[in-house]
XYZ file of C-alpha atoms in Angstrom:
714
model
C 136.588 94.937 103.219
C 134.674 92.903 100.631
C 131.060 93.811 100.032
C 128.432 91.495 101.435
C 124.690 91.082 101.724
C 124.910 91.939 105.418
C 126.644 95.259 104.734
C 124.261 96.171 101.964
C 121.173 95.392 104.038
C 122.490 97.275 107.072
C 123.280 100.373 105.020
C 119.830 100.334 103.447
C 118.081 99.850 106.794
C 120.061 102.586 108.552
C 119.492 105.099 105.745
C 115.760 104.424 105.679
C 115.482 104.594 109.490
C 117.485 107.834 109.695
C 115.387 109.337 106.908
C 112.235 108.318 108.740
C 113.340 110.045 111.960
C 114.130 113.224 110.035
C 110.868 113.038 108.088
C 107.626 111.203 108.731
C 108.280 108.229 110.973
C 105.722 105.761 109.666
C 107.858 102.641 110.127
C 108.014 102.697 113.927
C 111.679 103.624 114.463
C 112.589 104.395 118.112
C 109.304 102.958 119.378
C 107.289 104.950 116.896
C 108.526 108.364 118.020
C 107.258 111.194 115.800
C 109.730 112.429 113.157
C 110.771 116.005 112.383
C 108.741 116.266 109.140
C 111.849 117.127 107.098
C 110.669 115.612 103.827
C 113.673 116.847 101.875
C 116.132 115.007 104.126
C 113.991 111.880 104.111
C 113.938 111.872 100.311
C 117.736 112.184 100.187
C 118.186 109.244 102.551
C 115.707 107.135 100.594
C 117.476 107.962 97.324
C 120.797 106.841 98.807
C 119.163 103.665 100.130
C 117.786 102.953 96.655
C 121.267 103.438 95.182
C 122.554 100.813 97.620
C 119.735 98.453 96.711
C 120.235 98.957 92.980
C 123.925 98.186 93.336
C 126.852 100.104 94.735
C 129.138 98.346 92.290
C 128.132 98.908 88.657
C 129.464 96.526 86.019
C 128.894 97.438 82.345
C 128.908 94.781 79.610
C 130.038 96.070 76.187
C 130.579 94.344 72.844
C 129.379 93.819 69.292
C 126.180 92.030 68.323
C 126.331 88.249 68.757
C 129.503 88.361 70.859
C 127.664 86.625 73.699
C 127.113 89.527 76.120
C 123.765 88.179 77.297
C 125.244 84.721 77.935
C 128.068 86.281 79.971
C 125.516 88.117 82.132
C 123.417 84.987 82.548
C 126.531 83.081 83.604
C 127.414 85.765 86.170
C 123.889 85.718 87.608
C 123.445 81.949 87.306
C 120.172 81.872 85.370
C 118.708 82.831 81.982
C 117.517 86.281 82.972
C 118.263 87.564 79.451
C 117.223 85.814 76.219
C 119.896 84.317 73.976
C 119.385 84.050 70.235
C 121.133 83.957 66.886
C 119.926 87.497 66.264
C 121.064 90.231 68.672
C 118.933 89.805 71.786
C 119.746 93.081 73.558
C 118.467 96.016 71.562
C 118.082 98.518 74.409
C 120.154 99.529 77.397
C 119.197 97.238 80.301
C 120.014 97.563 84.007
C 119.870 94.369 86.048
C 119.383 95.247 89.706
C 118.588 93.459 92.918
C 114.904 92.837 93.427
C 112.439 90.067 94.189
C 110.059 91.067 91.357
C 111.807 88.816 88.857
C 108.737 88.383 86.654
C 108.542 92.038 85.590
C 110.612 94.702 83.835
C 110.366 98.490 83.910
C 110.826 100.293 80.584
C 111.749 103.979 80.852
C 110.883 105.903 77.696
C 113.153 108.715 76.496
C 112.164 112.322 77.123
C 110.457 113.890 74.118
C 111.529 117.251 72.677
C 108.385 119.211 71.773
C 108.135 121.605 68.816
C 108.457 124.634 71.102
C 111.752 123.282 72.469
C 110.336 122.161 75.814
C 110.791 118.650 77.129
C 108.055 116.131 77.896
C 109.255 113.646 80.497
C 109.240 110.039 79.320
C 106.971 107.623 81.157
C 107.822 104.342 82.868
C 105.992 101.255 81.576
C 105.933 98.081 83.681
C 105.683 94.802 81.747
C 106.030 91.135 82.593
C 109.317 89.653 81.416
C 107.762 87.521 78.676
C 105.960 90.504 77.116
C 109.074 92.644 77.517
C 111.253 90.144 75.684
C 108.672 89.773 72.913
C 108.136 93.535 72.531
C 111.818 94.400 72.298
C 113.015 91.353 70.434
C 115.402 92.179 67.602
C 113.772 91.187 64.295
C 114.842 90.796 60.669
C 112.927 94.017 59.928
C 114.976 95.783 62.604
C 118.166 94.538 60.969
C 117.039 95.874 57.578
C 116.205 99.275 59.096
C 119.545 99.366 60.891
C 121.477 98.499 57.720
C 119.653 101.249 55.808
C 119.669 104.066 58.389
C 122.222 103.173 61.085
C 119.564 103.231 63.818
C 116.224 101.651 64.819
C 113.441 104.128 65.475
C 111.329 102.074 67.911
C 114.330 101.308 70.109
C 115.516 104.912 69.966
C 112.351 105.910 71.862
C 113.458 103.864 74.882
C 115.909 105.412 77.339
C 116.632 102.187 79.236
C 114.962 99.246 80.948
C 115.355 97.659 84.386
C 115.099 93.948 85.164
C 115.271 92.451 88.649
C 117.161 89.501 90.054
C 117.530 88.154 93.608
C 120.588 85.985 92.936
C 123.501 86.139 95.436
C 125.683 88.284 93.170
C 123.019 90.998 92.995
C 122.306 90.845 96.734
C 125.973 91.533 97.317
C 125.602 95.032 95.874
C 126.373 94.490 92.173
C 124.341 96.107 89.405
C 124.911 94.842 85.834
C 124.352 97.089 82.814
C 123.765 95.306 79.513
C 124.350 97.472 76.444
C 123.127 97.209 72.849
C 125.677 96.067 70.289
C 128.402 98.524 69.397
C 127.046 98.672 65.865
C 124.559 101.170 67.298
C 127.307 103.793 67.613
C 125.106 106.519 69.112
C 124.076 104.383 72.108
C 127.532 102.852 72.449
C 129.263 106.233 72.511
C 126.807 107.707 75.020
C 127.272 104.616 77.185
C 131.037 104.965 77.234
C 130.900 108.711 77.909
C 128.353 108.624 80.734
C 127.461 105.315 82.349
C 130.834 103.660 81.889
C 132.526 106.613 83.580
C 130.381 105.992 86.667
C 130.871 102.221 86.613
C 133.349 100.430 88.809
C 134.134 97.885 86.096
C 133.587 97.358 82.369
C 133.535 93.957 80.695
C 134.276 94.034 76.970
C 133.176 90.852 75.176
C 134.576 89.679 71.839
C 134.199 86.354 70.067
C 136.827 83.640 70.424
C 138.667 84.753 67.304
C 139.421 88.187 68.772
C 138.649 91.811 67.996
C 136.726 92.787 64.894
C 137.316 96.062 63.052
C 134.331 97.525 64.940
C 135.870 96.427 68.255
C 139.257 97.930 67.442
C 137.785 101.215 66.212
C 135.585 101.571 69.284
C 138.271 100.586 71.792
C 140.894 102.906 70.318
C 138.492 105.862 70.171
C 137.044 105.487 73.694
C 139.611 103.926 76.030
C 142.867 105.765 76.703
C 145.607 106.280 79.294
C 145.844 102.711 80.546
C 142.540 102.223 82.427
C 142.620 99.409 84.979
C 138.882 98.786 85.285
C 138.280 97.130 81.873
C 138.141 93.348 81.508
C 138.366 91.776 78.048
C 136.677 88.410 77.486
C 137.224 86.150 74.477
C 133.904 84.366 74.648
C 133.267 81.045 72.858
C 136.949 80.290 73.410
C 136.121 76.575 73.592
C 135.330 76.679 69.858
C 138.925 77.639 69.075
C 141.229 74.680 68.408
C 143.597 74.018 71.296
C 146.737 74.447 69.215
C 145.500 77.889 68.060
C 144.491 79.330 71.435
C 147.884 80.739 72.396
C 148.103 82.555 69.071
C 144.589 83.959 69.490
C 145.410 85.277 72.974
C 148.666 86.767 71.708
C 146.786 88.529 68.916
C 144.344 89.968 71.449
C 147.261 91.204 73.534
C 148.645 93.020 70.479
C 145.226 94.568 69.792
C 145.033 95.776 73.393
C 148.606 97.031 73.662
C 147.698 100.663 72.762
C 145.005 100.614 75.487
C 147.437 99.549 78.198
C 150.119 101.999 77.118
C 150.061 105.138 79.242
C 150.495 108.684 77.974
C 154.236 108.479 78.680
C 154.539 105.546 76.264
C 155.013 102.841 78.931
C 153.265 99.526 78.136
C 151.775 97.877 81.256
C 151.995 94.290 80.049
C 151.289 92.710 83.445
C 148.056 94.700 83.836
C 147.045 93.787 80.279
C 147.665 90.104 81.011
C 145.493 90.272 84.156
C 142.585 91.848 82.260
C 142.143 89.385 79.357
C 140.500 85.957 79.605
C 139.461 83.184 77.246
C 136.105 81.849 78.442
C 133.020 79.875 77.506
C 130.078 81.702 79.055
C 127.693 79.007 77.824
C 129.563 76.248 79.667
C 129.645 78.334 82.849
C 125.913 79.029 82.571
C 125.095 75.341 82.001
C 127.183 74.388 85.031
C 125.400 76.891 87.268
C 121.928 75.962 86.021
C 122.648 72.236 86.132
C 121.081 72.020 82.680
C 122.273 71.976 79.090
C 120.719 71.903 75.655
C 121.233 68.523 74.003
C 121.468 69.034 70.235
C 120.886 65.343 69.518
C 117.722 65.201 71.624
C 116.754 68.766 70.662
C 115.815 69.490 74.267
C 117.206 70.535 77.660
C 118.605 67.795 79.874
C 119.902 67.857 83.468
C 123.612 67.622 84.294
C 125.120 65.526 87.039
C 127.170 67.125 89.811
C 130.401 65.865 88.225
C 129.346 67.166 84.801
C 128.607 70.601 86.289
C 131.985 70.695 88.005
C 133.813 69.652 84.861
C 131.980 72.151 82.624
C 132.726 75.018 84.971
C 136.417 74.090 85.116
C 136.600 74.022 81.318
C 134.702 77.322 80.972
C 137.618 79.429 82.283
C 134.996 81.524 84.078
C 136.301 81.010 87.601
C 139.602 82.825 86.986
C 137.797 85.804 85.450
C 135.229 86.031 88.274
C 137.855 85.941 90.993
C 139.826 88.743 89.354
C 136.639 90.809 88.920
C 135.588 90.299 92.546
C 139.080 91.142 93.779
C 139.003 94.326 91.741
C 135.540 95.343 92.974
C 136.306 94.691 96.618
C 139.544 96.586 97.133
C 139.530 98.772 100.240
C 139.776 101.946 98.190
C 136.701 101.167 96.090
C 134.564 99.955 98.990
C 135.437 102.932 101.168
C 134.590 105.374 98.371
C 131.188 103.742 97.810
C 130.292 103.290 101.486
C 131.403 106.753 102.560
C 128.742 108.317 100.332
C 126.157 106.617 102.525
C 127.683 107.845 105.769
C 128.068 111.355 104.368
C 124.318 111.437 103.783
C 123.621 110.121 107.296
C 125.878 112.815 108.801
C 124.308 115.554 106.655
C 120.848 114.507 107.842
C 122.056 114.541 111.465
C 123.432 118.075 111.151
C 120.309 119.441 109.450
C 118.097 117.711 112.017
C 120.116 119.431 114.772
C 119.472 122.841 113.189
C 115.768 122.058 112.804
C 115.570 121.085 116.469
C 117.330 124.304 117.505
C 114.692 126.247 115.568
C 111.865 124.441 117.355
C 113.377 124.885 120.821
C 114.091 128.573 120.151
C 110.482 129.114 119.093
C 109.081 127.273 122.108
C 111.380 128.815 124.723
C 110.906 132.364 123.412
C 107.172 131.756 122.897
C 107.373 132.871 119.294
C 103.698 132.561 118.463
C 102.508 134.085 115.219
C 99.630 136.547 115.448
C 97.195 137.072 112.579
C 99.341 139.804 111.024
C 102.484 137.647 111.108
C 100.558 134.699 109.660
C 99.426 136.932 106.817
C 103.033 137.992 106.224
C 104.090 134.323 106.137
C 101.276 133.549 103.719
C 102.501 136.352 101.450
C 106.083 135.051 101.552
C 104.815 131.543 100.734
C 102.898 132.944 97.750
C 106.043 134.798 96.657
C 108.076 131.579 96.946
C 105.588 129.720 94.739
C 105.806 132.502 92.132
C 109.578 132.464 92.381
C 109.674 128.699 91.809
C 107.529 129.114 88.683
C 109.752 131.962 87.506
C 112.850 129.809 88.087
C 111.317 126.991 86.038
C 110.602 129.459 83.217
C 114.189 130.746 83.464
C 115.468 127.185 83.025
C 113.338 126.789 79.895
C 114.411 130.152 78.460
C 118.085 129.430 79.092
C 117.770 126.039 77.439
C 116.292 127.623 74.302
C 118.892 130.416 74.261
C 121.781 127.957 74.399
C 120.214 125.761 71.724
C 119.685 128.758 69.463
C 123.253 129.955 69.994
C 124.668 126.547 69.074
C 122.471 126.517 65.965
C 123.657 130.032 65.043
C 127.314 129.042 65.329
C 126.939 125.856 63.279
C 124.851 127.602 60.625
C 127.395 130.408 60.532
C 130.070 127.827 59.865
C 128.392 126.725 56.607
C 127.666 130.339 55.642
C 131.334 131.231 56.174
C 132.387 128.485 53.760
C 129.858 129.705 51.203
C 131.080 133.312 51.406
C 134.777 132.511 51.076
C 134.408 129.993 48.264
C 136.001 132.068 45.475
C 139.193 132.634 47.450
C 139.113 129.039 48.697
C 139.094 127.757 45.125
C 142.343 129.581 44.333
C 144.057 128.078 47.378
C 142.690 124.603 46.723
C 143.593 124.642 43.018
C 147.212 125.203 43.955
C 147.183 122.184 46.288
C 145.479 119.739 43.902
C 148.063 118.373 41.470
C 145.764 117.248 38.620
C 146.657 118.446 35.103
C 144.504 118.731 31.973
C 146.071 115.633 30.369
C 145.171 113.513 33.424
C 141.711 115.011 33.271
C 141.296 114.128 29.552
C 142.757 110.640 29.983
C 140.243 109.918 32.775
C 137.418 111.106 30.529
C 138.566 108.811 27.694
C 138.537 105.833 30.082
C 134.990 106.689 31.120
C 133.958 106.766 27.424
C 135.660 103.467 26.548
C 132.843 100.909 25.973
C 135.317 98.042 26.479
C 136.223 99.120 30.014
C 134.348 97.400 32.846
C 132.272 99.336 35.351
C 134.749 98.444 38.085
C 137.686 99.605 35.933
C 135.984 102.922 35.271
C 135.279 103.410 38.960
C 138.869 102.595 39.886
C 140.142 105.088 37.318
C 137.833 107.753 38.706
C 138.912 106.986 42.262
C 142.551 107.517 41.276
C 141.694 110.780 39.546
C 139.483 112.096 42.378
C 141.724 110.853 45.207
C 143.747 114.049 45.317
C 140.568 116.119 45.283
C 139.092 114.113 48.164
C 142.194 114.349 50.345
C 142.973 118.010 49.773
C 139.392 119.316 49.777
C 138.170 117.294 52.800
C 141.298 118.144 54.848
C 140.884 121.785 53.874
C 137.302 121.958 55.086
C 138.005 120.009 58.288
C 140.685 122.562 59.156
C 138.440 125.453 58.136
C 135.574 124.214 60.303
C 137.927 123.523 63.224
C 139.260 127.077 63.058
C 135.791 128.596 62.755
C 134.454 126.678 65.748
C 137.528 127.440 67.847
C 137.048 131.152 67.120
C 133.305 131.063 67.866
C 133.244 128.703 70.840
C 133.631 131.753 73.070
C 130.263 132.948 71.748
C 128.583 129.837 73.156
C 130.633 130.057 76.347
C 129.426 133.614 76.896
C 125.797 132.589 76.325
C 126.203 129.793 78.867
C 127.771 132.224 81.383
C 124.881 134.666 80.928
C 122.346 131.872 81.407
C 124.230 130.608 84.465
C 124.098 134.120 85.913
C 120.330 134.468 85.365
C 119.644 131.026 86.814
C 121.777 131.715 89.892
C 120.001 135.033 90.434
C 116.639 133.283 90.225
C 117.705 130.443 92.540
C 119.274 132.891 95.024
C 116.112 134.978 94.995
C 114.041 131.941 95.939
C 116.606 130.995 98.580
C 116.398 134.474 100.065
C 112.622 134.147 100.362
C 113.078 130.832 102.181
C 115.397 132.544 104.687
C 112.823 135.301 105.216
C 110.119 132.708 105.861
C 112.294 130.732 108.278
C 113.171 133.844 110.252
C 109.547 134.893 110.343
C 108.492 131.479 111.680
C 111.187 130.911 114.322
C 113.290 134.077 114.492
C 116.261 131.732 114.522
C 118.476 129.716 112.239
C 117.174 128.340 108.974
C 117.598 125.007 107.220
C 117.392 126.368 103.693
C 119.113 124.586 100.818
C 121.920 126.513 99.159
C 123.225 125.964 95.656
C 126.705 124.589 96.335
C 128.012 124.859 92.781
C 127.376 128.112 90.972
C 128.945 126.825 87.739
C 126.948 123.640 87.258
C 125.459 124.768 83.911
C 128.888 125.451 82.404
C 130.088 122.049 83.571
C 126.969 120.373 82.152
C 127.226 122.053 78.736
C 130.981 121.521 78.402
C 130.453 117.856 79.212
C 128.137 117.517 76.226
C 129.962 119.710 73.751
C 133.472 118.690 74.768
C 135.969 119.491 72.073
C 133.747 121.088 69.427
C 135.749 119.795 66.520
C 135.580 116.269 67.947
C 131.804 116.582 68.193
C 131.638 117.730 64.587
C 133.866 114.921 63.334
C 132.099 112.250 65.366
C 129.144 110.156 64.279
C 125.577 111.382 64.735
C 122.654 109.084 65.477
C 124.639 106.006 64.559
C 125.574 107.332 61.106
C 128.977 107.956 59.554
C 130.755 111.190 60.422
C 130.178 114.239 58.229
C 133.714 113.903 56.850
C 132.733 110.588 55.227
C 129.672 112.232 53.682
C 131.872 115.043 52.430
C 134.323 112.639 50.768
C 131.477 110.828 49.015
C 130.074 114.145 47.829
C 133.431 115.251 46.407
C 133.860 111.932 44.590
C 130.358 112.022 43.106
C 130.586 115.641 41.979
C 134.034 115.175 40.385
C 132.810 112.047 38.565
C 129.652 113.805 37.451
C 131.637 116.796 36.129
C 134.025 114.597 34.141
C 131.185 112.609 32.610
C 129.102 115.643 31.719
C 131.957 117.640 30.241
C 133.727 114.804 28.423
C 131.210 112.057 27.699
C 128.343 114.323 26.741
C 130.712 116.660 24.872
C 132.245 113.806 22.944
C 135.593 113.651 21.160
C 135.319 117.243 19.958
C 135.545 118.516 23.550
C 138.636 116.400 24.179
C 140.321 117.647 21.013
C 139.494 121.256 21.937
C 140.984 120.766 25.397
C 144.071 119.134 23.874
C 144.586 122.072 21.460
C 144.194 124.527 24.393
C 146.699 122.526 26.396
C 149.236 122.448 23.521
C 148.813 126.218 23.069
C 149.293 126.779 26.820
C 145.871 128.327 27.233
C 144.821 125.864 29.923
C 146.618 124.513 32.936
C 145.924 122.297 35.930
C 144.666 125.190 38.061
C 142.020 126.090 35.488
C 140.869 122.474 35.333
C 140.676 122.172 39.103
C 138.830 125.472 39.410
C 136.211 124.269 36.940
C 135.674 121.076 38.907
C 135.560 122.887 42.262
C 133.201 125.508 40.869
C 130.782 122.786 39.776
C 131.235 120.973 43.130
C 130.493 123.987 45.312
C 126.746 123.656 45.749
C 126.852 119.949 46.567
C 129.748 120.311 49.012
C 128.189 123.255 50.873
C 124.801 121.507 50.915
C 126.418 118.415 52.458
C 128.149 120.493 55.126
C 124.901 122.310 55.929
C 122.989 119.035 56.184
C 125.523 117.339 58.433
C 126.057 120.318 60.745
C 122.275 120.579 61.049
C 122.063 116.932 62.163
C 124.885 117.430 64.659
C 123.184 120.577 65.934
C 119.890 118.740 66.477
C 121.634 115.910 68.309
C 123.556 118.220 70.641
C 120.537 120.402 71.337
C 118.319 117.447 72.178
C 120.862 116.225 74.707
C 121.241 119.674 76.234
C 117.462 120.217 76.414
C 116.968 116.916 78.235
C 119.785 117.548 80.727
C 118.714 121.110 81.561
C 115.125 119.923 81.951
C 116.339 117.184 84.296
C 118.146 119.782 86.413
C 115.071 122.014 86.365
C 112.859 119.210 87.686
C 115.436 118.346 90.334
C 115.631 121.935 91.631
C 111.864 122.409 91.402
C 111.229 119.256 93.443
C 113.786 120.382 96.039
C 112.241 123.835 96.407
C 108.669 122.545 96.563
C 109.632 119.958 99.170
C 111.478 122.665 101.127
C 108.372 124.846 101.037
C 106.237 121.943 102.236
C 108.690 121.379 105.124
C 108.575 125.060 106.144
C 104.776 125.074 106.097
C 104.691 121.975 108.302
C 107.177 123.612 110.700
C 104.915 126.643 110.982
C 101.842 124.455 111.578
C 103.672 122.386 114.197
C 104.818 125.443 116.187
C 101.396 127.092 116.054
C 99.684 123.851 117.050
C 101.985 123.493 120.082
C 100.848 126.832 121.566
C 97.191 125.893 121.195
C 97.669 122.406 122.651
C 97.060 122.447 126.419
C 98.832 119.091 126.755
C 102.041 120.331 125.126
C 105.091 119.813 127.349
C 108.432 121.338 126.383
C 110.474 118.890 128.456
C 108.744 115.972 126.747
C 109.440 117.573 123.367
C 113.122 118.073 124.234
C 113.309 114.407 125.218
C 111.852 113.471 121.808
C 114.431 115.631 120.073
C 117.293 114.068 122.038
C 115.965 110.612 121.196
C 115.847 111.440 117.472
C 119.440 112.681 117.409
C 120.790 109.836 119.530
C 118.938 107.243 117.437
C 120.307 108.729 114.201
C 123.820 108.472 115.634
C 123.206 104.917 116.936
C 121.950 103.806 113.514
C 125.011 105.290 111.802
C 127.393 103.804 114.373
C 125.883 100.320 114.032
C 126.139 100.492 110.239
C 129.720 101.761 110.483
C 130.638 98.863 112.786
C 129.152 96.335 110.347
C 130.820 97.888 107.284
C 134.224 98.872 108.660
C 134.450 96.710 111.788
C 135.090 99.605 114.194
C 133.247 102.216 116.223
C 132.276 105.654 114.905
C 132.617 108.345 117.560
C 130.033 111.118 117.765
C 132.738 113.684 117.072
C 133.798 111.810 113.912
C 130.186 111.498 112.813
C 129.381 115.184 113.283
C 132.365 116.151 111.113
C 131.932 113.371 108.534
């Protein structure tokens, strides 16, 4: 069942040929017989053929900067398609697909959110590989910007890039996705949530010494429930001393144990063992290129056949590749990928049959439109165009409504905290166990000129630790509860928008049915919306668990909880310094007298600190929720706009198809050479050729015949 170049090429050819017969046959299928002018069906077949060409089997490479991801990809492909450098060499998401145009790269810019909330579609820029590598090379300046802000603005404007490779691995149907380093948390998280979910396999690369803190944090937060499609590579394993390698692998196994433990607590050790490999990607790449870089000569030198063989054996790459290929080529995976292609072929066959029935009905019943009927059709066409524009506007309005509702809820969250502050302080003061004596002692330490800066900070950290824990936990819980209570508000807005969009789409669909009946007085080939809840699914996919979204990082920065903890620490420190240092010894003595007289207690002290902290804490929460709101709304705006364009293109293509059908039928009645029997023969040829193409492809892919009955019900 393994994939192969032959299977990939046959699937592509059959899809394109079937699409051509349904649409405009300009490639000479079936001796150049004229197609049915069903542009919508032809586009669907071509899209599926492109998916086959780009790679049925997607493999995502993930890892930290400088872990050797690019070298691993180059070793898989067998050439230096990606640059390798001391600095991170992959700064943007890159798809490596099959193609003969190996000297160019396509850069797809991210969609831009305009001030009015609408979306401007990002453009595609084609560059030669050398210019591409120079333009998006990671520089020292980029590193400085990343360290300061957690992101890099010029890379953030790029959605992804595509490079092309005609090596055997790519011809076999594999598409490789190279990701930026995990340090860019925004891109890494999006990758794991979206692309990685669609991928057949993920390769996680770490250096020979094992997982870093970044690796462990990312793995534990993203991968759960014992996934079997992740491969872990300890790259640069040849640099680890031989007597230490077993210990390094054992340490990796311990790091991965939580990943390969299912939700019932069972540890799948055998699966874990089969998914971790110590490799040297550089040795494997040298062996496949037949070249290596000689440090003594400071230049590349060729390798002999024996040297290549030996290097590849020592690289440990062969064992990993065989396991990856075995995983990708299981019957279950291949069938799932290939059946999508045959489902599209069968769908095109069925819709072509309906189209043909419409034509024959019109011809046999001599349904020729008079001038009045043509005018009625023209009016329906005008109404359809208006309806399409109205549907597009409905998409835009719904997008803005949902964005505004999310903003309202998040802003209301901060306002709720502000309003309930006085009561909150009473509750918090009871939970924070910090007395006046501790407070005064901390102030004395801050005033001591003999204490070091580090000692003073440590003392303040001990004093503020209870504040940080209690106050941050309190607000996390408060925000969780608020969002849980108000999530229904967003859900209702989404339901209302879904309803309005479905009404608009159904209205356009109804007009298409009217037009089809007017043209042929028969069946129609209109496109129906199969899923009436797609908007709710889309939005829930982006929002997910609201509290998780709030606690997560935004734009590569630390989560809002971390900002909150820093704010609490700074405000507590500032209050102690202002009240004790600036007030001097007299303030301390006054506090001590109050304490001895019982006029002050720990709750009063805590209340004073919390009262002075209020503005900064609320301001921090407002700022962070605002950033989270902007991030979520940008994602939602882009996705809804993408759906809008998809539906608009479908409806416009459908309208074009209906207009061509009307022209074709009218032209037949005015053509003295028109022969119905000849036309019926053409129709039979189209349907039989579509089936023959599908059957041939099925025989190549699955090694057995596909009956017409099976095909019609596929």
